[in-house]
GROMACS .gro file of C-alpha atoms in nm:
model
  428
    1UNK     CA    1   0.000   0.000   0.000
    2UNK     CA    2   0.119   0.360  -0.001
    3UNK     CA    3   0.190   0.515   0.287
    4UNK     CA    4   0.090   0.836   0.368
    5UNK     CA    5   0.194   1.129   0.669
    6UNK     CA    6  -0.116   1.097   0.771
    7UNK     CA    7  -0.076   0.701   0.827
    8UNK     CA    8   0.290   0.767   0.950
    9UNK     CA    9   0.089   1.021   1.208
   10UNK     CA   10  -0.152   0.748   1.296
   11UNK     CA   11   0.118   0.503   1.388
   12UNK     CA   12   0.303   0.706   1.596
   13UNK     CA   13   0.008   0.867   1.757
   14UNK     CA   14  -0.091   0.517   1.870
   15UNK     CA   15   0.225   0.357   1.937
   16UNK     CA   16   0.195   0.100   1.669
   17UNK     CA   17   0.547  -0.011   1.620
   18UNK     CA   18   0.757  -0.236   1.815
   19UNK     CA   19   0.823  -0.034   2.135
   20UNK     CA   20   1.155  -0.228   2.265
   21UNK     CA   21   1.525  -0.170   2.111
   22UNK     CA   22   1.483   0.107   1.938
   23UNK     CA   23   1.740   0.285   1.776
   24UNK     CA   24   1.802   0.574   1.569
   25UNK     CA   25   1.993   0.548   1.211
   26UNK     CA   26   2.321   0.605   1.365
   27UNK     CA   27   2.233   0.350   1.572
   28UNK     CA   28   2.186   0.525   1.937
   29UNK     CA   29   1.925   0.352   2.162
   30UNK     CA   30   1.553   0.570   2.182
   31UNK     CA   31   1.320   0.521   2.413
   32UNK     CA   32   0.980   0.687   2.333
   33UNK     CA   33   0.826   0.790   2.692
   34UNK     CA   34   0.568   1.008   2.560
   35UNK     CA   35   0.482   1.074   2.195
   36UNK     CA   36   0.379   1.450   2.219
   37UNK     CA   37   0.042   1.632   2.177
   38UNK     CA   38  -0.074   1.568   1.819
   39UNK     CA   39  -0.087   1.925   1.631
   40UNK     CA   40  -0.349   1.978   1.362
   41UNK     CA   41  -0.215   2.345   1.327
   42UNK     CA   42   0.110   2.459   1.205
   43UNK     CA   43   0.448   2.360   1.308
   44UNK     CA   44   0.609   2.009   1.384
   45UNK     CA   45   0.355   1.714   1.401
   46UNK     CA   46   0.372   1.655   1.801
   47UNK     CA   47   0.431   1.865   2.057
   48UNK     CA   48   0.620   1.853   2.375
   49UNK     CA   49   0.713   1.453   2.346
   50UNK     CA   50   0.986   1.281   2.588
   51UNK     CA   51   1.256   1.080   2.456
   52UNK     CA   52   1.552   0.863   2.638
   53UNK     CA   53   1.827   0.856   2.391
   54UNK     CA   54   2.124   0.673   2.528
   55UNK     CA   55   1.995   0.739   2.889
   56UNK     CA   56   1.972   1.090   2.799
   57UNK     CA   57   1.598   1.275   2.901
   58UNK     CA   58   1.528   1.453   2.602
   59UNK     CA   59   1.192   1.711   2.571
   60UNK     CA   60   1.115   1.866   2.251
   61UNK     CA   61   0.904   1.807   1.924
   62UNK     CA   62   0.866   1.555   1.650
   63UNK     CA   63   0.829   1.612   1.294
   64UNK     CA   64   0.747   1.306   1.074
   65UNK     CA   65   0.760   1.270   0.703
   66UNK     CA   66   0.731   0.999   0.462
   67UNK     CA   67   1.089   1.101   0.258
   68UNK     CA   68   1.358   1.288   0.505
   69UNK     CA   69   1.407   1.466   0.198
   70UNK     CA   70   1.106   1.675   0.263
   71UNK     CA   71   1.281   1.832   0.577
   72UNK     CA   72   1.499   2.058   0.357
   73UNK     CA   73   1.212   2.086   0.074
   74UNK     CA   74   0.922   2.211   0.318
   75UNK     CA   75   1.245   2.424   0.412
   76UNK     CA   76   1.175   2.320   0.789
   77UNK     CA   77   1.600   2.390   0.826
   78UNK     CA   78   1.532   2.775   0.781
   79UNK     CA   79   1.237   2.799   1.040
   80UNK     CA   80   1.279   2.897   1.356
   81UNK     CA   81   0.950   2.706   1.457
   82UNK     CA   82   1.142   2.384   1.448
   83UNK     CA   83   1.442   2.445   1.645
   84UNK     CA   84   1.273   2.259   1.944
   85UNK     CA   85   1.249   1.932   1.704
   86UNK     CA   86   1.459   1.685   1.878
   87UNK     CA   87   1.335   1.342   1.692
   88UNK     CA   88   1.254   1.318   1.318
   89UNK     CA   89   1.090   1.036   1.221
   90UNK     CA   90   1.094   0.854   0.860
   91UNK     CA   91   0.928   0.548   0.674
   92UNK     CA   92   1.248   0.517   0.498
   93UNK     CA   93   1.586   0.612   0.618
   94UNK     CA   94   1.789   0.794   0.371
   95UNK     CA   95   1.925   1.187   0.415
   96UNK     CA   96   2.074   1.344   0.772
   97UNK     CA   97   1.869   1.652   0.829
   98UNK     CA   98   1.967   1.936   1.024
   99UNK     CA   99   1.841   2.196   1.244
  100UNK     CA  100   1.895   2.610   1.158
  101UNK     CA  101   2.228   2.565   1.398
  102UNK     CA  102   2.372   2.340   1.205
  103UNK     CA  103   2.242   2.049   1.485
  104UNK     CA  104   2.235   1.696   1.401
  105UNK     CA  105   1.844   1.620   1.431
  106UNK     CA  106   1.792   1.256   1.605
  107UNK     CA  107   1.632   1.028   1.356
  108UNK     CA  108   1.386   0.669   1.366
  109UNK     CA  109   1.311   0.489   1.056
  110UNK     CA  110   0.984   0.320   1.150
  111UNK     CA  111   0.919   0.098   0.805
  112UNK     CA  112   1.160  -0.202   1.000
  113UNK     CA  113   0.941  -0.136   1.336
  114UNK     CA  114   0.587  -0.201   1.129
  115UNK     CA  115   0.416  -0.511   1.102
  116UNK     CA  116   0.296  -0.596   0.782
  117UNK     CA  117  -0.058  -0.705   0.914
  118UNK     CA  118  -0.096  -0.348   1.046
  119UNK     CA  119  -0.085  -0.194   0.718
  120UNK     CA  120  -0.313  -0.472   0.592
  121UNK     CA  121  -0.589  -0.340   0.878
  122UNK     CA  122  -0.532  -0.002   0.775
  123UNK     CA  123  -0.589  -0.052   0.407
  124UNK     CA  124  -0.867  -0.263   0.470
  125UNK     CA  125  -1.038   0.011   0.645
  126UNK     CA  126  -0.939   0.309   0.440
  127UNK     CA  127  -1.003   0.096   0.092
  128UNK     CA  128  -1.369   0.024   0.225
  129UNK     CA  129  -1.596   0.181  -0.031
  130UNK     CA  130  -1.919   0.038   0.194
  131UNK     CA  131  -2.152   0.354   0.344
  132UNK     CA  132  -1.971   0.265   0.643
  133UNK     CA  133  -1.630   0.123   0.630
  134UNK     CA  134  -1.594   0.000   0.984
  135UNK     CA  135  -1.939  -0.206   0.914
  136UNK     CA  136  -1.754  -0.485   0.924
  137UNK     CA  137  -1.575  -0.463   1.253
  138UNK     CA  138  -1.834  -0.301   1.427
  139UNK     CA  139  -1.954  -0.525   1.638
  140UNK     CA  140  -1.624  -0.625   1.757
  141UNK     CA  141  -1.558  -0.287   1.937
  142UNK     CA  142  -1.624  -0.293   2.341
  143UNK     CA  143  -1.945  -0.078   2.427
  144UNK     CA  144  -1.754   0.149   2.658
  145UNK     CA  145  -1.488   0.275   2.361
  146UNK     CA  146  -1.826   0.344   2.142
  147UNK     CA  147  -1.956   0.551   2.427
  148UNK     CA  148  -1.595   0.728   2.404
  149UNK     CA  149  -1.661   0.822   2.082
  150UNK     CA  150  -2.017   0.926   2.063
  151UNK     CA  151  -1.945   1.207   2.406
  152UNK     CA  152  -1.641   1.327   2.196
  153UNK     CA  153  -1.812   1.345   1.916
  154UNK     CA  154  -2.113   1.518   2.087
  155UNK     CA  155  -1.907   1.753   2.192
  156UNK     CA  156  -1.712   1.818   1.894
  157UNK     CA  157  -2.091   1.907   1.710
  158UNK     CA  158  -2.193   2.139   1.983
  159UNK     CA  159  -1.812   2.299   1.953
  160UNK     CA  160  -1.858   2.316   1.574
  161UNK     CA  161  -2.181   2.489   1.666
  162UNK     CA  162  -2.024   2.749   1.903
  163UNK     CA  163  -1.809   2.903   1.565
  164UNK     CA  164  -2.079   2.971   1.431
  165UNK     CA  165  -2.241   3.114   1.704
  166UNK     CA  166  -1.952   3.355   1.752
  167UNK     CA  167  -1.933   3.432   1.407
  168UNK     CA  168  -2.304   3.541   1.458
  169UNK     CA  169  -2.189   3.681   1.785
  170UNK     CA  170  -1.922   3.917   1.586
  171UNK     CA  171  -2.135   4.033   1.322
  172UNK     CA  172  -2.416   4.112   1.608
  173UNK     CA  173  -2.175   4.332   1.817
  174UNK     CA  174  -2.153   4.118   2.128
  175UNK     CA  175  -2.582   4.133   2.157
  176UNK     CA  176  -2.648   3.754   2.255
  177UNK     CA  177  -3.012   3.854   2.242
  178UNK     CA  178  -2.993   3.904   1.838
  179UNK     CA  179  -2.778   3.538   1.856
  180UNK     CA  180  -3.045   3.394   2.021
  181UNK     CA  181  -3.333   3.518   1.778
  182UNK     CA  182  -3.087   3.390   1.483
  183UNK     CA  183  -3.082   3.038   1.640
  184UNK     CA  184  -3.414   3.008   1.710
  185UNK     CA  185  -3.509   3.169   1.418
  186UNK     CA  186  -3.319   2.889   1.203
  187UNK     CA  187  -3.496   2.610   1.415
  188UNK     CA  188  -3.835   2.733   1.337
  189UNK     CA  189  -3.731   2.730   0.962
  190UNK     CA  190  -3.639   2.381   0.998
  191UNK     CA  191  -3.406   2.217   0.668
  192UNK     CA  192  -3.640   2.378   0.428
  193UNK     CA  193  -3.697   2.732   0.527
  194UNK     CA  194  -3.405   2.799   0.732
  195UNK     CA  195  -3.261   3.051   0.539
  196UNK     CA  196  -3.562   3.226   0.496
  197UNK     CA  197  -3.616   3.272   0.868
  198UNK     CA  198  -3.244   3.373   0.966
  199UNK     CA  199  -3.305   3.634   0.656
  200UNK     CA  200  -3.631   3.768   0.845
  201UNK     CA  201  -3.436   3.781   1.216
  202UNK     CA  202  -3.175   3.965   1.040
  203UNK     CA  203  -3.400   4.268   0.957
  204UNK     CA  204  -3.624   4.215   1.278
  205UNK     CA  205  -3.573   4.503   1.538
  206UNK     CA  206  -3.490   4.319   1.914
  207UNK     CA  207  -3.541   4.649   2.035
  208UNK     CA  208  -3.852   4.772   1.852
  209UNK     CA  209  -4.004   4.403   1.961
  210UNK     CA  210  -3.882   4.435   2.345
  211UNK     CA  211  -4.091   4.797   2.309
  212UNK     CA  212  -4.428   4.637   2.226
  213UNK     CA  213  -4.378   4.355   2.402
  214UNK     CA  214  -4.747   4.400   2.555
  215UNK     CA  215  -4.888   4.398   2.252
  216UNK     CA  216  -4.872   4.088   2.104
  217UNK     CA  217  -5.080   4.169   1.809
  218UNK     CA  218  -4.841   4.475   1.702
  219UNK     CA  219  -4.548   4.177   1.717
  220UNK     CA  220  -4.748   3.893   1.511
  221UNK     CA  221  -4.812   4.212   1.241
  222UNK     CA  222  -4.401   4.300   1.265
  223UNK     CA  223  -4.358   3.918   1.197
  224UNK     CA  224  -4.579   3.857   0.908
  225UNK     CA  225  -4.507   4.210   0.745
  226UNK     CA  226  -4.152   4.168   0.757
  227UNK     CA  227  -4.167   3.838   0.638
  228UNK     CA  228  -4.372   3.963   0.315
  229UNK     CA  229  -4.671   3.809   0.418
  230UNK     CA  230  -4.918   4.076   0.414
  231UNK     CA  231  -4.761   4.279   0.120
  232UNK     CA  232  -4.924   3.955  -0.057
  233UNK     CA  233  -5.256   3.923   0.080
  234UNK     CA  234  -5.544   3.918  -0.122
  235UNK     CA  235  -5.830   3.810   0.119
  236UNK     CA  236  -6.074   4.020   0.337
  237UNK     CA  237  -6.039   3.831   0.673
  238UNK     CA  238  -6.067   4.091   0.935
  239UNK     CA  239  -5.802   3.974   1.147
  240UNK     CA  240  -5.518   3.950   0.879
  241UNK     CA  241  -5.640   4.289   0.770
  242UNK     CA  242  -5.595   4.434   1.104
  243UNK     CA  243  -5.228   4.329   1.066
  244UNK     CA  244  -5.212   4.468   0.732
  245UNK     CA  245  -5.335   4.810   0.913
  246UNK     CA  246  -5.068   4.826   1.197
  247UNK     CA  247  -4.775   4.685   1.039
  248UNK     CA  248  -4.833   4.955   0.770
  249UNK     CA  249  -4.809   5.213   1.047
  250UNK     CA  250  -4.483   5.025   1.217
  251UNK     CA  251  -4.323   5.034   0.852
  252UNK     CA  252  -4.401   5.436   0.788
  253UNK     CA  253  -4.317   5.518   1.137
  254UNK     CA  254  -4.004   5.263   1.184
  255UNK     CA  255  -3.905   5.265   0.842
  256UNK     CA  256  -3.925   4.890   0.835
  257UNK     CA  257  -3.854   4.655   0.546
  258UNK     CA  258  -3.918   4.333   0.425
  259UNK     CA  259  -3.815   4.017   0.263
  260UNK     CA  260  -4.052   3.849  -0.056
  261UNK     CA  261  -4.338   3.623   0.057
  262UNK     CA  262  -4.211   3.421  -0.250
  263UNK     CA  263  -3.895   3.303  -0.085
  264UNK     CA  264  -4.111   3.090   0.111
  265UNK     CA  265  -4.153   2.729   0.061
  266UNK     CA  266  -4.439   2.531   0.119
  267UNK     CA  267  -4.427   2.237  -0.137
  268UNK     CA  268  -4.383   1.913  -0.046
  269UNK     CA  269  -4.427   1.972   0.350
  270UNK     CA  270  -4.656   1.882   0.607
  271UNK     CA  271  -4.893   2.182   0.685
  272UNK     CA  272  -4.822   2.149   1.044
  273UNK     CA  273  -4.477   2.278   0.940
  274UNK     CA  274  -4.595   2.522   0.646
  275UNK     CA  275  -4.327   2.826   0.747
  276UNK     CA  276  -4.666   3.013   0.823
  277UNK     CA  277  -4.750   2.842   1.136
  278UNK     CA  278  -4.410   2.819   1.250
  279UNK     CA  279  -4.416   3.239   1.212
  280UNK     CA  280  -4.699   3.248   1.423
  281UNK     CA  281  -4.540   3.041   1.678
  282UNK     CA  282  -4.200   3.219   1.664
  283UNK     CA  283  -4.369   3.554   1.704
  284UNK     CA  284  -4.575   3.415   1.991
  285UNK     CA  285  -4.246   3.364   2.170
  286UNK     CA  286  -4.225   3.709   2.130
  287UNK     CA  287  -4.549   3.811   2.175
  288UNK     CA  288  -4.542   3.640   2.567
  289UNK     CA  289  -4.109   3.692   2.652
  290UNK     CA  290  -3.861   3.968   2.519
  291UNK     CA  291  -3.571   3.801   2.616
  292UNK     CA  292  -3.573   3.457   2.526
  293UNK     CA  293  -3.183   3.425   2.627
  294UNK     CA  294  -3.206   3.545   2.948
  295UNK     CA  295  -3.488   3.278   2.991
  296UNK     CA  296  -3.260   2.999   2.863
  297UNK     CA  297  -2.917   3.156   3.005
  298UNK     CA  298  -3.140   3.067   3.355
  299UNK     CA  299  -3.335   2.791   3.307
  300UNK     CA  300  -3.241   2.515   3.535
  301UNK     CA  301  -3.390   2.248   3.343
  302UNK     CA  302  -3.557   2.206   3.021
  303UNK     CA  303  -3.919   2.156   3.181
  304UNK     CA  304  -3.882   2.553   3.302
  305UNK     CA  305  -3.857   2.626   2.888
  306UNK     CA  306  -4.097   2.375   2.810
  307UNK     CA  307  -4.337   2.564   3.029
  308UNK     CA  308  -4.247   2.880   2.880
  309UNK     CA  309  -4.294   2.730   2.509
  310UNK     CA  310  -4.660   2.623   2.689
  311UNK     CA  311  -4.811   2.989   2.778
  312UNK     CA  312  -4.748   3.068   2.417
  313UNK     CA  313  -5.059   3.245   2.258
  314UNK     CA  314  -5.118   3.204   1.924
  315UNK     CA  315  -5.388   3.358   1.737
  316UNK     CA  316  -5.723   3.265   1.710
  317UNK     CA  317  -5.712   3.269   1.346
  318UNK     CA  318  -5.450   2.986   1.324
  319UNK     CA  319  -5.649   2.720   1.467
  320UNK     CA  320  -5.855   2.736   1.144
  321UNK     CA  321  -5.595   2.814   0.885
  322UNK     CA  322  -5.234   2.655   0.774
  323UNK     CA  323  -5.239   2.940   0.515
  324UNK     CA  324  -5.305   3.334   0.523
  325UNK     CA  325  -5.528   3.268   0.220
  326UNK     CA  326  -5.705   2.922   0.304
  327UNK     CA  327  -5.924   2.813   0.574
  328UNK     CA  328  -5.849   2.460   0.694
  329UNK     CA  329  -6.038   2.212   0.960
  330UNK     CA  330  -5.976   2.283   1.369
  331UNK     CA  331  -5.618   2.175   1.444
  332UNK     CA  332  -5.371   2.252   1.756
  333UNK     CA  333  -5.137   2.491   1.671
  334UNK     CA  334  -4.954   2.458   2.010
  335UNK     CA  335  -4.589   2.382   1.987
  336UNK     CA  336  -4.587   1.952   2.035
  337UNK     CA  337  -4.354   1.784   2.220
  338UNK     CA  338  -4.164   1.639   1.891
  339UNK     CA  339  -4.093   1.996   1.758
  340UNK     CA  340  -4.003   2.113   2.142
  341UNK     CA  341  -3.720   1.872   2.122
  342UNK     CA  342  -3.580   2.023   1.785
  343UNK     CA  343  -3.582   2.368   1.952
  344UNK     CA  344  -3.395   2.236   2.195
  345UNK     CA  345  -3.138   2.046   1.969
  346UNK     CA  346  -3.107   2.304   1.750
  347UNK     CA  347  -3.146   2.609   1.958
  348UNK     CA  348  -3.151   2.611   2.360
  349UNK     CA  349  -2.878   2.374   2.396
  350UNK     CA  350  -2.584   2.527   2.163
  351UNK     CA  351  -2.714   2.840   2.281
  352UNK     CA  352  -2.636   2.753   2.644
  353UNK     CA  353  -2.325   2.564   2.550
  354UNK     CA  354  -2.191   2.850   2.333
  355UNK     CA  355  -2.223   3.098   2.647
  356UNK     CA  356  -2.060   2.884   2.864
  357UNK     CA  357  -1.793   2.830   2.630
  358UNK     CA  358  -1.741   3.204   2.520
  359UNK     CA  359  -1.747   3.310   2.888
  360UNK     CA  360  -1.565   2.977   3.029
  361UNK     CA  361  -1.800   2.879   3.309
  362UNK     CA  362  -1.838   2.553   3.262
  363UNK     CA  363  -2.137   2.477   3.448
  364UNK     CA  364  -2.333   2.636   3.174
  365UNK     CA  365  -2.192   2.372   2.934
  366UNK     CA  366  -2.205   2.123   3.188
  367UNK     CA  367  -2.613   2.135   3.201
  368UNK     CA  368  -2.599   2.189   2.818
  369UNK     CA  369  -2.507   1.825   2.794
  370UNK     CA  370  -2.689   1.717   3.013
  371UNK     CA  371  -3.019   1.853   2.860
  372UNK     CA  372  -2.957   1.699   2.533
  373UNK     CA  373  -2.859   1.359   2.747
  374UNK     CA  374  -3.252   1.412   2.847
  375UNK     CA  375  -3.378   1.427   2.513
  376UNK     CA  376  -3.498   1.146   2.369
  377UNK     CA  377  -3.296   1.015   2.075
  378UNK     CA  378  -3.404   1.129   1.725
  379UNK     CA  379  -3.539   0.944   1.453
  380UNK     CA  380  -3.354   0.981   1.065
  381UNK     CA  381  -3.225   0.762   0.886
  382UNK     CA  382  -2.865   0.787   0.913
  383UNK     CA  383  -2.879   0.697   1.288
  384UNK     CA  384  -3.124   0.389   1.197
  385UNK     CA  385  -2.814   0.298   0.983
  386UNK     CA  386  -2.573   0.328   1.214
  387UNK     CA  387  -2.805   0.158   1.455
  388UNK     CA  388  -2.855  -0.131   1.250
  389UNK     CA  389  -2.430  -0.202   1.214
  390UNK     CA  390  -2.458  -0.201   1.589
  391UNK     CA  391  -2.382   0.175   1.732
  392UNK     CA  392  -2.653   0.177   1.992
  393UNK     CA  393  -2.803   0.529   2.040
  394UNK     CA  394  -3.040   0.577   2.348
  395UNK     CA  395  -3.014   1.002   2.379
  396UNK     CA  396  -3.022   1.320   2.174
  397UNK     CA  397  -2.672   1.346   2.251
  398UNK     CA  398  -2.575   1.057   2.113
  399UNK     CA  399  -2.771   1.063   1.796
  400UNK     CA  400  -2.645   1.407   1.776
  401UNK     CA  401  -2.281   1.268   1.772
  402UNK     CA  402  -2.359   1.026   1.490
  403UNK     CA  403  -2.461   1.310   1.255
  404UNK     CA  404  -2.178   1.469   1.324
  405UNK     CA  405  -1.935   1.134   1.292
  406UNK     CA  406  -2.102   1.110   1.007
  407UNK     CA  407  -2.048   1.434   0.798
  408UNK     CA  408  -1.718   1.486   0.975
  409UNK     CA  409  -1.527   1.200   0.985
  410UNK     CA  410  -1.709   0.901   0.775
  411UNK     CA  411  -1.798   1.114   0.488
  412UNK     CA  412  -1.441   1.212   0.493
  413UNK     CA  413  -1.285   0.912   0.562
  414UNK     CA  414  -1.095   0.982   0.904
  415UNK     CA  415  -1.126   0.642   1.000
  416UNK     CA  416  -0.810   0.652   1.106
  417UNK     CA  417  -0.884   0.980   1.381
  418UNK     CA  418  -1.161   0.831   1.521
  419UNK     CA  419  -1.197   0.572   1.805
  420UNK     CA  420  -1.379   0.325   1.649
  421UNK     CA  421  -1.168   0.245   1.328
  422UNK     CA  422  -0.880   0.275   1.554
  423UNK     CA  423  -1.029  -0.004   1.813
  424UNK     CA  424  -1.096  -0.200   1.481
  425UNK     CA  425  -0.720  -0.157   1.335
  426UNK     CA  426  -0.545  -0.235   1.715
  427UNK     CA  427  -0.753  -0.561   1.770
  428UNK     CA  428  -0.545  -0.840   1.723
   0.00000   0.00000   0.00000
């Protein structure tokens, strides 16, 4: 097979060469104590490793590369970053490399040190072309390393999550109230009208909102005129034209705009989650609390926002109508329990977890977890896949951390930087 930096990385990382009698090329003895902190950034491969050369303590970095050739070529002899290099490590042995002093660098060929049958594993696994390419070995990993995984990996989504939320966070000027009608904004819109809705909460004033804030009425018109709604309404229902009435006051008075009704989407969904309703419940939020992050920031559990999402109001006219236009039969327009758990997922937990993280108290991130631990796991099918190859999943958490294995890692094929294909490629 060929061997990669990345493989070479993977070895060392993990120790996967015979650890006894070592020696460097000029044929001192090594001992390898500690391999260093892995570095994904720039600079030598691993940090801060310990090495016994000929009884000597040694503390420094590693750089690895395939060819020792590519020492001078990546012209690592002129940088001052790797003066602290004290090992270099090689497939293949070959040219003495040296650091900007002049210094001799230490080096370990590790192609004699390599079993064969490891490279096999590791081409097995990479070379899979099978949805998942650790289906096969699955089964054989211990429960407690796949429970490794998923919390890291859980963790890594809701970290993913909390760049974005300081990018939104940036552009915002510090106001975590404007994050927070972003996020939940986006949750409302669901896959389909997502965009849509973070357009609308970009053009939404917090502050002319927190100033009617008891009148929910004037809010539900700011909502469905910014939105382009009413621009677009043909009908003579009295209560939409009331809207109609007082937003056109609000947008002459507050200079208001508004996005096109006909960036909407409606086809193909369920009318329960026609981006109509969900405006109606959104603004309801609204309508009943101003400061939605305040109310999760405090929150002790997720039954306190649950209640909150249950004194929602939402107008009369919805119970009869999944379109401005189109009267429907009676239906419940309250927020259900399913779609409670998505704003949770999608919304109250990163937004909790991002706080924490941005101000470093880590009880805030602490009870993030351990909301989405709560929630129940969710049903797609990429987690019924994994499921069904033998990743059990019994929390939001955890089927959180399979959507992100999966678009991070599997998709990308980093079997070889996540626990499981490494548990596969170590078993004997």
């Amino acid at each position: 097979m060929r061997i990669s930096e990345h493989i070479l990385h993977f070895i060392w990382r993990y120790r996967l060469f015979a650890p006894f009698d070592l020696r460097c090329t000029n044929g001192d003895e090594i001992e390898v104590v500690q391999t260093g902190n892995y570095n994904t950034d720039a600079g030598p491969d691993f940090l801060l490793a310990h090495l016994r050369i000929n009884g000597q303590d040694w503390h420094g970095h590693v750089e690895i590369h395939v060819d020792p050739n590519d020492w001078n070529q990546h012209g690592h002899q002129k940088n001052k970053a790797y003066n602290a290099v004290v090992l270099h490590v090689v497939w293949e042995a070959g040219l003495d490399c040296f650091l900007e002093d002049g210094t001799l660098i230490p080096c370990l060929e590790l192609k004699p040190i390599v079993e064969e049958s490891l490279l096999q594993k590791i081409e097995k696994l990479l070379q899979n072309n099978h949805w998942l390419p650790c289906s096969y070995g699955m089964n054989q990993v211990p429960d407690y390393q796949k429970i490794q995984v998923l919390n890291r990996m859980g963790i890594e989504r809701l970290e993913h999550r909390y760049k974005i939320v300081v990018l939104m966070l940036n552009s915002y000027r510090g106001d975590w109230e404007r994050v927070c009608l972003g996020m939940l904004a986006g949750a409302f819109g669901m896959k389909v009208n997502k965009q849509s809705f973070q357009d609308l909460s970009q053009i939404l004033s917090l502050k002319l909102i927190q100033k009617m804030k008891n009148n929910p009425e004037n809010i539900q018109a700011l909502f469905f005129g910014q939105s382009g709604f009413l621009k677009s309404y043909k009908g003579d229902d009295p209560y939409i034209l009331k809207l109609q009435a007082n937003y056109g006051y609000l947008k002459k008075t507050q200079k208001l705009i508004e996005l096109s009704a006909f960036q909407w989407k409606f086809m193909r969904m369920r009318p329960y989650n026609f981006p109509t309703i969900k405006l109606a419940q959104l603004a309801a939020m609204y309508g009943r609390f101003a400061s939605w992050f305040s109310l999760i920031v405090e929150a002790n559990s997720l039954d306190e926002l649950k209640g909150y999402c249950q004194q929602l109001e939402i107008p009369e006219f919805w119970n009869t109508h999944f379109h401005l236009e189109k009267e429907s039969v009676r239906h419940n327009t309250r927020i259900t329990e399913q779609f409670f758990h998505l704003l949770a997922i999608n919304s109250f937990v990163p937004i909790l977890f991002s706080y924490g993280k941005y101000i470093g108290n880590q009880q805030y991130m602490d009870r993030a977890l351990h909301w989405l631990e709560q929630l129940k796991p969710e049903v797609n099918s990429v987690c019924r896949r994994y499921m069904g190859f033998g990743l059990d999943l019994f929390n939001a958490l955890e089927t959180q951390a399979v959507l992100h294995l999966r678009s991070a890692y599997c998709n990308s094929k980093r079997c070889l930087e996540c626990g499981i294909g490494v548990s596969i490629i170590r078993k004997d």
